[in-house]
């Protein structure tokens, strides 16, 4: 009945379609080889990779506890597409580029641009990649030497057969945000200098990883441990199987039944004598894993900006050229276009903020960062993560509505984008926990991070080409900035320390 069938939105090359990304790269990184790599990758994303990502959603991982003869195997069975995405990630250098010195201070902008194109089609393979990148960063910061030299090479390899991914096992039942107090896992020293870990990790994503970084309390000879954050150390462990095919020192209790992120396995793990090596000094676990948090929080922000970009620019905008209502295409309804324009502005702001953080990270890692840059990077990392995580849920939800009822229909793939956006403000630190992190870093730097921020915004306003200093928007930002600066000065003069100011 009825002869009308709506044309569906079409995903085109996400690099070519994204004028903001291309404009940003042309200004900062105008290397032909890089632009053509991103173009070719964008083509691959639209033609093949998007289908693989969808396959991961349709064919989610499952846990097989026992083999047919009753032996415990704890096998996490993943889809073929998930495995292909691992190989592709190595080939395309999705982690490796970030460690390739030949790209100098722009290595992170290049890597994150690629991940930005990849993320909404990746079947959430960006999750293990984020943790893999974070683990490589931690290893680099503690020193690329045995026992983690080989792991570092594998994490940053472009060869699929050598490439490893890493987990990040921090959260326990008692301690998610508050890992310092809530971690119960203990590390028992062995005669050869290694450790055995015993405990229960409550959330471990992409649990098919080859290795992990995790936190535990070293037990002394009397069996006691030091409570609180100062009692935590950072450990490296490989996920391996013994001759009988059983996981060494790990039991996979169950896979989580989640609102979204269903493409990848998130498990509860019992650590029952997992062999591990201590990477940090005793008691420096949280400070050492903070390097991982910086990287994964930036990845999170890229995923948030990318989800908004896909929902708005690629899909909603395309649909507005195909769907007719009240006698004209949606693109010819000013009110609909105003809605899309608002989402576009939000998305642009998110993209520019996160790219600026990637630029700062690249400067820091190539030894070019000033003290000013380092302060900015420390301040803006939690800010960009908390801001874009929340923003993504609102913008993606609005984007869904721009398809009317079709946005709510499961096999359009759109509900999955919304479900997956919801996690971005939870994992890697919730919004409030990151807000407190901002205050702590203000306090610990005696306000220096704020001064760096004020100076940065002023230099951006002064350097904005083609924009007059009399422009109302520029004047408004300048006014708000001086008010904030004055507030900070008054508060600081009344408060004996920035710690109290933060409180
Ligand atoms: C798709 C892409 C996304 C990828 C997703 C991957 C899958 C999801 C994986 C996860 O969710 S993993 C679990 C993530 N968990 C968290 O993010 C925990 C959130 N809680 C916090 O971040 C708390 O603020 C924190 C646990 C860090 C508080 O612990 P403490 O022990 O009370 O911290 P404290 O005393 O403030 O700091 C201890 C040391 O760490 C200090 O160094 P010093 O001892 O040298 O002074 C701090 O400066 C340092 N530190 C803490 N946070 C830092 C940091 N350094 C740099 N950056 C930070 N953010
Ligand atoms: P809680 O800490 O109990 O927080 C509950 C509420 O209290 C939140 O609103 C929070 O903002 C608020 N709150 C907490 N402390 C404060 C405070 N001081 N002031 C104000 N408000 C506060 N973890 C891993 O380690 N590895 C993983 O691979 C991993 N994968 C995950 C995958 C998924 C899909 C999900 C959903 C989670 C995953 N996590 C993982 C766990 C995640 O990092 C934690 O859930 C998160 O850090 C929050 O911790 P929590 O669940 O204990 O929440």
mmCIF file with all atom_site columns, N, CA and C and ligand atoms in Angstrom, residues 126-127 130-131 168 170-171 176-177 179 229-230 284 286-287 290 293 297 299-300 303 378 427-429 433 437 440 444, ligand 1:
data_model
loop_
_atom_site.group_PDB
_atom_site.id
_atom_site.type_symbol
_atom_site.label_atom_id
_atom_site.label_alt_id
_atom_site.label_comp_id
_atom_site.label_asym_id
_atom_site.label_entity_id
_atom_site.label_seq_id
_atom_site.pdbx_PDB_ins_code
_atom_site.Cartn_x
_atom_site.Cartn_y
_atom_site.Cartn_z
_atom_site.occupancy
_atom_site.B_iso_or_equiv
_atom_site.pdbx_formal_charge
_atom_site.auth_seq_id
_atom_site.auth_comp_id
_atom_site.auth_asym_id
_atom_site.auth_atom_id
_atom_site.pdbx_PDB_model_num
ATOM   1   N N   . UNK A 1 126 ? 37.427 2.247  19.206 1.00 0.00 ? 126 UNK A N   1
ATOM   2   C CA  . UNK A 1 126 ? 38.151 3.382  19.787 1.00 0.00 ? 126 UNK A CA  1
ATOM   3   C C   . UNK A 1 126 ? 38.378 3.198  21.292 1.00 0.00 ? 126 UNK A C   1
ATOM   4   N N   . UNK A 1 127 ? 37.544 2.384  21.933 1.00 0.00 ? 127 UNK A N   1
ATOM   5   C CA  . UNK A 1 127 ? 37.712 2.181  23.383 1.00 0.00 ? 127 UNK A CA  1
ATOM   6   C C   . UNK A 1 127 ? 39.029 1.437  23.667 1.00 0.00 ? 127 UNK A C   1
ATOM   7   N N   . UNK A 1 130 ? 41.964 3.706  22.863 1.00 0.00 ? 130 UNK A N   1
ATOM   8   C CA  . UNK A 1 130 ? 42.240 4.759  23.849 1.00 0.00 ? 130 UNK A CA  1
ATOM   9   C C   . UNK A 1 130 ? 43.094 4.190  24.986 1.00 0.00 ? 130 UNK A C   1
ATOM   10  N N   . UNK A 1 131 ? 42.701 3.005  25.477 1.00 0.00 ? 131 UNK A N   1
ATOM   11  C CA  . UNK A 1 131 ? 43.418 2.424  26.614 1.00 0.00 ? 131 UNK A CA  1
ATOM   12  C C   . UNK A 1 131 ? 44.822 1.961  26.183 1.00 0.00 ? 131 UNK A C   1
ATOM   13  N N   . UNK A 1 168 ? 42.498 -1.296 31.033 1.00 0.00 ? 168 UNK A N   1
ATOM   14  C CA  . UNK A 1 168 ? 42.759 -0.302 32.094 1.00 0.00 ? 168 UNK A CA  1
ATOM   15  C C   . UNK A 1 168 ? 41.835 -0.699 33.233 1.00 0.00 ? 168 UNK A C   1
ATOM   16  N N   . UNK A 1 170 ? 40.794 -0.324 36.624 1.00 0.00 ? 170 UNK A N   1
ATOM   17  C CA  . UNK A 1 170 ? 40.881 0.522  37.818 1.00 0.00 ? 170 UNK A CA  1
ATOM   18  C C   . UNK A 1 170 ? 39.700 0.302  38.753 1.00 0.00 ? 170 UNK A C   1
ATOM   19  N N   . UNK A 1 171 ? 38.495 0.270  38.173 1.00 0.00 ? 171 UNK A N   1
ATOM   20  C CA  . UNK A 1 171 ? 37.282 0.329  38.991 1.00 0.00 ? 171 UNK A CA  1
ATOM   21  C C   . UNK A 1 171 ? 37.017 -0.977 39.746 1.00 0.00 ? 171 UNK A C   1
ATOM   22  N N   . UNK A 1 176 ? 35.100 3.464  42.323 1.00 0.00 ? 176 UNK A N   1
ATOM   23  C CA  . UNK A 1 176 ? 35.120 3.805  40.897 1.00 0.00 ? 176 UNK A CA  1
ATOM   24  C C   . UNK A 1 176 ? 35.763 5.165  40.772 1.00 0.00 ? 176 UNK A C   1
ATOM   25  N N   . UNK A 1 177 ? 35.018 6.197  41.180 1.00 0.00 ? 177 UNK A N   1
ATOM   26  C CA  . UNK A 1 177 ? 35.617 7.535  41.222 1.00 0.00 ? 177 UNK A CA  1
ATOM   27  C C   . UNK A 1 177 ? 36.722 7.557  42.265 1.00 0.00 ? 177 UNK A C   1
ATOM   28  N N   . UNK A 1 179 ? 39.046 5.543  43.551 1.00 0.00 ? 179 UNK A N   1
ATOM   29  C CA  . UNK A 1 179 ? 39.876 4.323  43.514 1.00 0.00 ? 179 UNK A CA  1
ATOM   30  C C   . UNK A 1 179 ? 40.857 4.297  44.683 1.00 0.00 ? 179 UNK A C   1
ATOM   31  N N   . UNK A 1 229 ? 45.009 6.271  49.008 1.00 0.00 ? 229 UNK A N   1
ATOM   32  C CA  . UNK A 1 229 ? 45.687 6.457  47.737 1.00 0.00 ? 229 UNK A CA  1
ATOM   33  C C   . UNK A 1 229 ? 47.192 6.165  47.823 1.00 0.00 ? 229 UNK A C   1
ATOM   34  N N   . UNK A 1 230 ? 47.787 6.531  48.952 1.00 0.00 ? 230 UNK A N   1
ATOM   35  C CA  . UNK A 1 230 ? 49.243 6.349  49.118 1.00 0.00 ? 230 UNK A CA  1
ATOM   36  C C   . UNK A 1 230 ? 49.643 4.874  49.214 1.00 0.00 ? 230 UNK A C   1
ATOM   37  N N   . UNK A 1 284 ? 52.806 5.064  44.450 1.00 0.00 ? 284 UNK A N   1
ATOM   38  C CA  . UNK A 1 284 ? 52.674 6.111  43.416 1.00 0.00 ? 284 UNK A CA  1
ATOM   39  C C   . UNK A 1 284 ? 51.753 5.649  42.280 1.00 0.00 ? 284 UNK A C   1
ATOM   40  N N   . UNK A 1 286 ? 48.392 6.027  41.703 1.00 0.00 ? 286 UNK A N   1
ATOM   41  C CA  . UNK A 1 286 ? 47.438 6.987  41.113 1.00 0.00 ? 286 UNK A CA  1
ATOM   42  C C   . UNK A 1 286 ? 48.191 8.017  40.287 1.00 0.00 ? 286 UNK A C   1
ATOM   43  N N   . UNK A 1 287 ? 49.262 8.561  40.845 1.00 0.00 ? 287 UNK A N   1
ATOM   44  C CA  . UNK A 1 287 ? 50.028 9.574  40.090 1.00 0.00 ? 287 UNK A CA  1
ATOM   45  C C   . UNK A 1 287 ? 50.548 8.972  38.783 1.00 0.00 ? 287 UNK A C   1
ATOM   46  N N   . UNK A 1 290 ? 47.860 8.470  36.119 1.00 0.00 ? 290 UNK A N   1
ATOM   47  C CA  . UNK A 1 290 ? 47.284 9.750  35.664 1.00 0.00 ? 290 UNK A CA  1
ATOM   48  C C   . UNK A 1 290 ? 47.679 10.044 34.210 1.00 0.00 ? 290 UNK A C   1
ATOM   49  N N   . UNK A 1 293 ? 45.142 8.451  32.207 1.00 0.00 ? 293 UNK A N   1
ATOM   50  C CA  . UNK A 1 293 ? 43.878 9.178  32.271 1.00 0.00 ? 293 UNK A CA  1
ATOM   51  C C   . UNK A 1 293 ? 43.895 10.388 31.334 1.00 0.00 ? 293 UNK A C   1
ATOM   52  N N   . UNK A 1 297 ? 41.155 10.464 28.409 1.00 0.00 ? 297 UNK A N   1
ATOM   53  C CA  . UNK A 1 297 ? 40.168 11.562 28.484 1.00 0.00 ? 297 UNK A CA  1
ATOM   54  C C   . UNK A 1 297 ? 40.187 12.380 27.191 1.00 0.00 ? 297 UNK A C   1
ATOM   55  N N   . UNK A 1 299 ? 40.960 11.061 24.214 1.00 0.00 ? 299 UNK A N   1
ATOM   56  C CA  . UNK A 1 299 ? 40.260 10.176 23.270 1.00 0.00 ? 299 UNK A CA  1
ATOM   57  C C   . UNK A 1 299 ? 38.745 10.297 23.450 1.00 0.00 ? 299 UNK A C   1
ATOM   58  N N   . UNK A 1 300 ? 38.325 10.329 24.715 1.00 0.00 ? 300 UNK A N   1
ATOM   59  C CA  . UNK A 1 300 ? 36.890 10.435 25.013 1.00 0.00 ? 300 UNK A CA  1
ATOM   60  C C   . UNK A 1 300 ? 36.307 11.703 24.373 1.00 0.00 ? 300 UNK A C   1
ATOM   61  N N   . UNK A 1 303 ? 35.906 11.305 20.704 1.00 0.00 ? 303 UNK A N   1
ATOM   62  C CA  . UNK A 1 303 ? 34.723 10.486 20.399 1.00 0.00 ? 303 UNK A CA  1
ATOM   63  C C   . UNK A 1 303 ? 33.449 11.306 20.540 1.00 0.00 ? 303 UNK A C   1
ATOM   64  N N   . UNK A 1 378 ? 47.147 20.643 31.398 1.00 0.00 ? 378 UNK A N   1
ATOM   65  C CA  . UNK A 1 378 ? 46.633 20.046 32.644 1.00 0.00 ? 378 UNK A CA  1
ATOM   66  C C   . UNK A 1 378 ? 45.224 20.542 32.950 1.00 0.00 ? 378 UNK A C   1
ATOM   67  N N   . UNK A 1 427 ? 32.373 7.188  32.124 1.00 0.00 ? 427 UNK A N   1
ATOM   68  C CA  . UNK A 1 427 ? 33.680 6.519  32.296 1.00 0.00 ? 427 UNK A CA  1
ATOM   69  C C   . UNK A 1 427 ? 34.794 7.540  32.158 1.00 0.00 ? 427 UNK A C   1
ATOM   70  N N   . UNK A 1 428 ? 35.957 7.141  32.586 1.00 0.00 ? 428 UNK A N   1
ATOM   71  C CA  . UNK A 1 428 ? 37.130 8.035  32.599 1.00 0.00 ? 428 UNK A CA  1
ATOM   72  C C   . UNK A 1 428 ? 36.880 9.279  33.441 1.00 0.00 ? 428 UNK A C   1
ATOM   73  N N   . UNK A 1 429 ? 36.043 9.147  34.462 1.00 0.00 ? 429 UNK A N   1
ATOM   74  C CA  . UNK A 1 429 ? 35.774 10.254 35.381 1.00 0.00 ? 429 UNK A CA  1
ATOM   75  C C   . UNK A 1 429 ? 34.456 10.920 35.070 1.00 0.00 ? 429 UNK A C   1
ATOM   76  N N   . UNK A 1 433 ? 33.327 14.609 39.257 1.00 0.00 ? 433 UNK A N   1
ATOM   77  C CA  . UNK A 1 433 ? 34.672 14.208 39.698 1.00 0.00 ? 433 UNK A CA  1
ATOM   78  C C   . UNK A 1 433 ? 35.728 14.991 38.902 1.00 0.00 ? 433 UNK A C   1
ATOM   79  N N   . UNK A 1 437 ? 38.590 17.730 39.924 1.00 0.00 ? 437 UNK A N   1
ATOM   80  C CA  . UNK A 1 437 ? 39.976 17.614 39.433 1.00 0.00 ? 437 UNK A CA  1
ATOM   81  C C   . UNK A 1 437 ? 40.469 18.986 38.956 1.00 0.00 ? 437 UNK A C   1
ATOM   82  N N   . UNK A 1 440 ? 41.280 20.997 41.956 1.00 0.00 ? 440 UNK A N   1
ATOM   83  C CA  . UNK A 1 440 ? 42.534 20.554 42.582 1.00 0.00 ? 440 UNK A CA  1
ATOM   84  C C   . UNK A 1 440 ? 43.746 21.025 41.799 1.00 0.00 ? 440 UNK A C   1
ATOM   85  N N   . UNK A 1 444 ? 46.696 23.188 43.265 1.00 0.00 ? 444 UNK A N   1
ATOM   86  C CA  . UNK A 1 444 ? 48.072 22.685 43.343 1.00 0.00 ? 444 UNK A CA  1
ATOM   87  C C   . UNK A 1 444 ? 49.050 23.533 42.544 1.00 0.00 ? 444 UNK A C   1
HETATM 88  C C1  . LIG B 2 .   ? 36.087 5.970  23.478 1.00 0.00 ? 1   LIG B C1  1
HETATM 89  C C2  . LIG B 2 .   ? 37.237 6.614  24.169 1.00 0.00 ? 1   LIG B C2  1
HETATM 90  C C3  . LIG B 2 .   ? 37.187 6.543  25.656 1.00 0.00 ? 1   LIG B C3  1
HETATM 91  C C4  . LIG B 2 .   ? 37.940 5.407  26.237 1.00 0.00 ? 1   LIG B C4  1
HETATM 92  C C5  . LIG B 2 .   ? 37.187 4.708  27.309 1.00 0.00 ? 1   LIG B C5  1
HETATM 93  C C6  . LIG B 2 .   ? 37.929 3.612  27.968 1.00 0.00 ? 1   LIG B C6  1
HETATM 94  C C7  . LIG B 2 .   ? 37.025 2.685  28.756 1.00 0.00 ? 1   LIG B C7  1
HETATM 95  C C8  . LIG B 2 .   ? 36.712 3.169  30.148 1.00 0.00 ? 1   LIG B C8  1
HETATM 96  C C9  . LIG B 2 .   ? 37.845 2.962  31.074 1.00 0.00 ? 1   LIG B C9  1
HETATM 97  C C10 . LIG B 2 .   ? 37.608 3.571  32.434 1.00 0.00 ? 1   LIG B C10 1
HETATM 98  O O1  . LIG B 2 .   ? 36.609 4.155  32.778 1.00 0.00 ? 1   LIG B O1  1
HETATM 99  S S1  . LIG B 2 .   ? 38.954 3.377  33.443 1.00 0.00 ? 1   LIG B S1  1
HETATM 100 C C11 . LIG B 2 .   ? 38.481 4.067  34.989 1.00 0.00 ? 1   LIG B C11 1
HETATM 101 C C12 . LIG B 2 .   ? 38.589 5.544  35.004 1.00 0.00 ? 1   LIG B C12 1
HETATM 102 N N1  . LIG B 2 .   ? 38.517 5.994  36.366 1.00 0.00 ? 1   LIG B N1  1
HETATM 103 C C13 . LIG B 2 .   ? 38.642 7.263  36.649 1.00 0.00 ? 1   LIG B C13 1
HETATM 104 O O2  . LIG B 2 .   ? 38.783 8.097  35.786 1.00 0.00 ? 1   LIG B O2  1
HETATM 105 C C14 . LIG B 2 .   ? 38.657 7.594  38.109 1.00 0.00 ? 1   LIG B C14 1
HETATM 106 C C15 . LIG B 2 .   ? 38.045 8.946  38.378 1.00 0.00 ? 1   LIG B C15 1
HETATM 107 N N2  . LIG B 2 .   ? 38.583 9.478  39.609 1.00 0.00 ? 1   LIG B N2  1
HETATM 108 C C16 . LIG B 2 .   ? 39.571 10.431 39.589 1.00 0.00 ? 1   LIG B C16 1
HETATM 109 O O3  . LIG B 2 .   ? 40.044 10.830 38.530 1.00 0.00 ? 1   LIG B O3  1
HETATM 110 C C17 . LIG B 2 .   ? 40.022 10.915 40.921 1.00 0.00 ? 1   LIG B C17 1
HETATM 111 O O4  . LIG B 2 .   ? 40.236 12.307 40.818 1.00 0.00 ? 1   LIG B O4  1
HETATM 112 C C18 . LIG B 2 .   ? 41.326 10.227 41.361 1.00 0.00 ? 1   LIG B C18 1
HETATM 113 C C19 . LIG B 2 .   ? 41.141 8.742  41.391 1.00 0.00 ? 1   LIG B C19 1
HETATM 114 C C20 . LIG B 2 .   ? 42.520 10.559 40.471 1.00 0.00 ? 1   LIG B C20 1
HETATM 115 C C21 . LIG B 2 .   ? 41.566 10.741 42.780 1.00 0.00 ? 1   LIG B C21 1
HETATM 116 O O5  . LIG B 2 .   ? 42.482 9.942  43.473 1.00 0.00 ? 1   LIG B O5  1
HETATM 117 P P1  . LIG B 2 .   ? 43.327 10.544 44.667 1.00 0.00 ? 1   LIG B P1  1
HETATM 118 O O6  . LIG B 2 .   ? 44.284 9.525  45.119 1.00 0.00 ? 1   LIG B O6  1
HETATM 119 O O7  . LIG B 2 .   ? 42.413 11.148 45.673 1.00 0.00 ? 1   LIG B O7  1
HETATM 120 O O8  . LIG B 2 .   ? 44.141 11.655 43.885 1.00 0.00 ? 1   LIG B O8  1
HETATM 121 P P2  . LIG B 2 .   ? 44.980 12.883 44.356 1.00 0.00 ? 1   LIG B P2  1
HETATM 122 O O9  . LIG B 2 .   ? 45.431 12.756 45.785 1.00 0.00 ? 1   LIG B O9  1
HETATM 123 O O10 . LIG B 2 .   ? 44.284 14.116 43.952 1.00 0.00 ? 1   LIG B O10 1
HETATM 124 O O11 . LIG B 2 .   ? 46.260 12.727 43.422 1.00 0.00 ? 1   LIG B O11 1
HETATM 125 C C22 . LIG B 2 .   ? 47.234 11.706 43.597 1.00 0.00 ? 1   LIG B C22 1
HETATM 126 C C23 . LIG B 2 .   ? 48.364 12.044 42.612 1.00 0.00 ? 1   LIG B C23 1
HETATM 127 O O12 . LIG B 2 .   ? 47.893 11.866 41.268 1.00 0.00 ? 1   LIG B O12 1
HETATM 128 C C24 . LIG B 2 .   ? 48.817 13.504 42.694 1.00 0.00 ? 1   LIG B C24 1
HETATM 129 O O13 . LIG B 2 .   ? 50.196 13.517 42.361 1.00 0.00 ? 1   LIG B O13 1
HETATM 130 P P3  . LIG B 2 .   ? 51.307 13.884 43.460 1.00 0.00 ? 1   LIG B P3  1
HETATM 131 O O14 . LIG B 2 .   ? 51.187 12.807 44.492 1.00 0.00 ? 1   LIG B O14 1
HETATM 132 O O15 . LIG B 2 .   ? 52.584 13.857 42.686 1.00 0.00 ? 1   LIG B O15 1
HETATM 133 O O16 . LIG B 2 .   ? 50.936 15.238 43.973 1.00 0.00 ? 1   LIG B O16 1
HETATM 134 C C25 . LIG B 2 .   ? 48.028 14.171 41.602 1.00 0.00 ? 1   LIG B C25 1
HETATM 135 O O17 . LIG B 2 .   ? 48.671 15.350 41.118 1.00 0.00 ? 1   LIG B O17 1
HETATM 136 C C26 . LIG B 2 .   ? 48.004 13.092 40.532 1.00 0.00 ? 1   LIG B C26 1
HETATM 137 N N3  . LIG B 2 .   ? 46.820 13.230 39.680 1.00 0.00 ? 1   LIG B N3  1
HETATM 138 C C27 . LIG B 2 .   ? 45.539 12.944 40.005 1.00 0.00 ? 1   LIG B C27 1
HETATM 139 N N4  . LIG B 2 .   ? 44.736 13.203 38.970 1.00 0.00 ? 1   LIG B N4  1
HETATM 140 C C28 . LIG B 2 .   ? 45.533 13.664 37.984 1.00 0.00 ? 1   LIG B C28 1
HETATM 141 C C29 . LIG B 2 .   ? 46.859 13.684 38.441 1.00 0.00 ? 1   LIG B C29 1
HETATM 142 N N5  . LIG B 2 .   ? 47.871 14.077 37.669 1.00 0.00 ? 1   LIG B N5  1
HETATM 143 C C30 . LIG B 2 .   ? 47.586 14.492 36.430 1.00 0.00 ? 1   LIG B C30 1
HETATM 144 N N6  . LIG B 2 .   ? 46.340 14.506 35.919 1.00 0.00 ? 1   LIG B N6  1
HETATM 145 C C31 . LIG B 2 .   ? 45.289 14.099 36.663 1.00 0.00 ? 1   LIG B C31 1
HETATM 146 N N7  . LIG B 2 .   ? 44.072 14.114 36.142 1.00 0.00 ? 1   LIG B N7  1
#
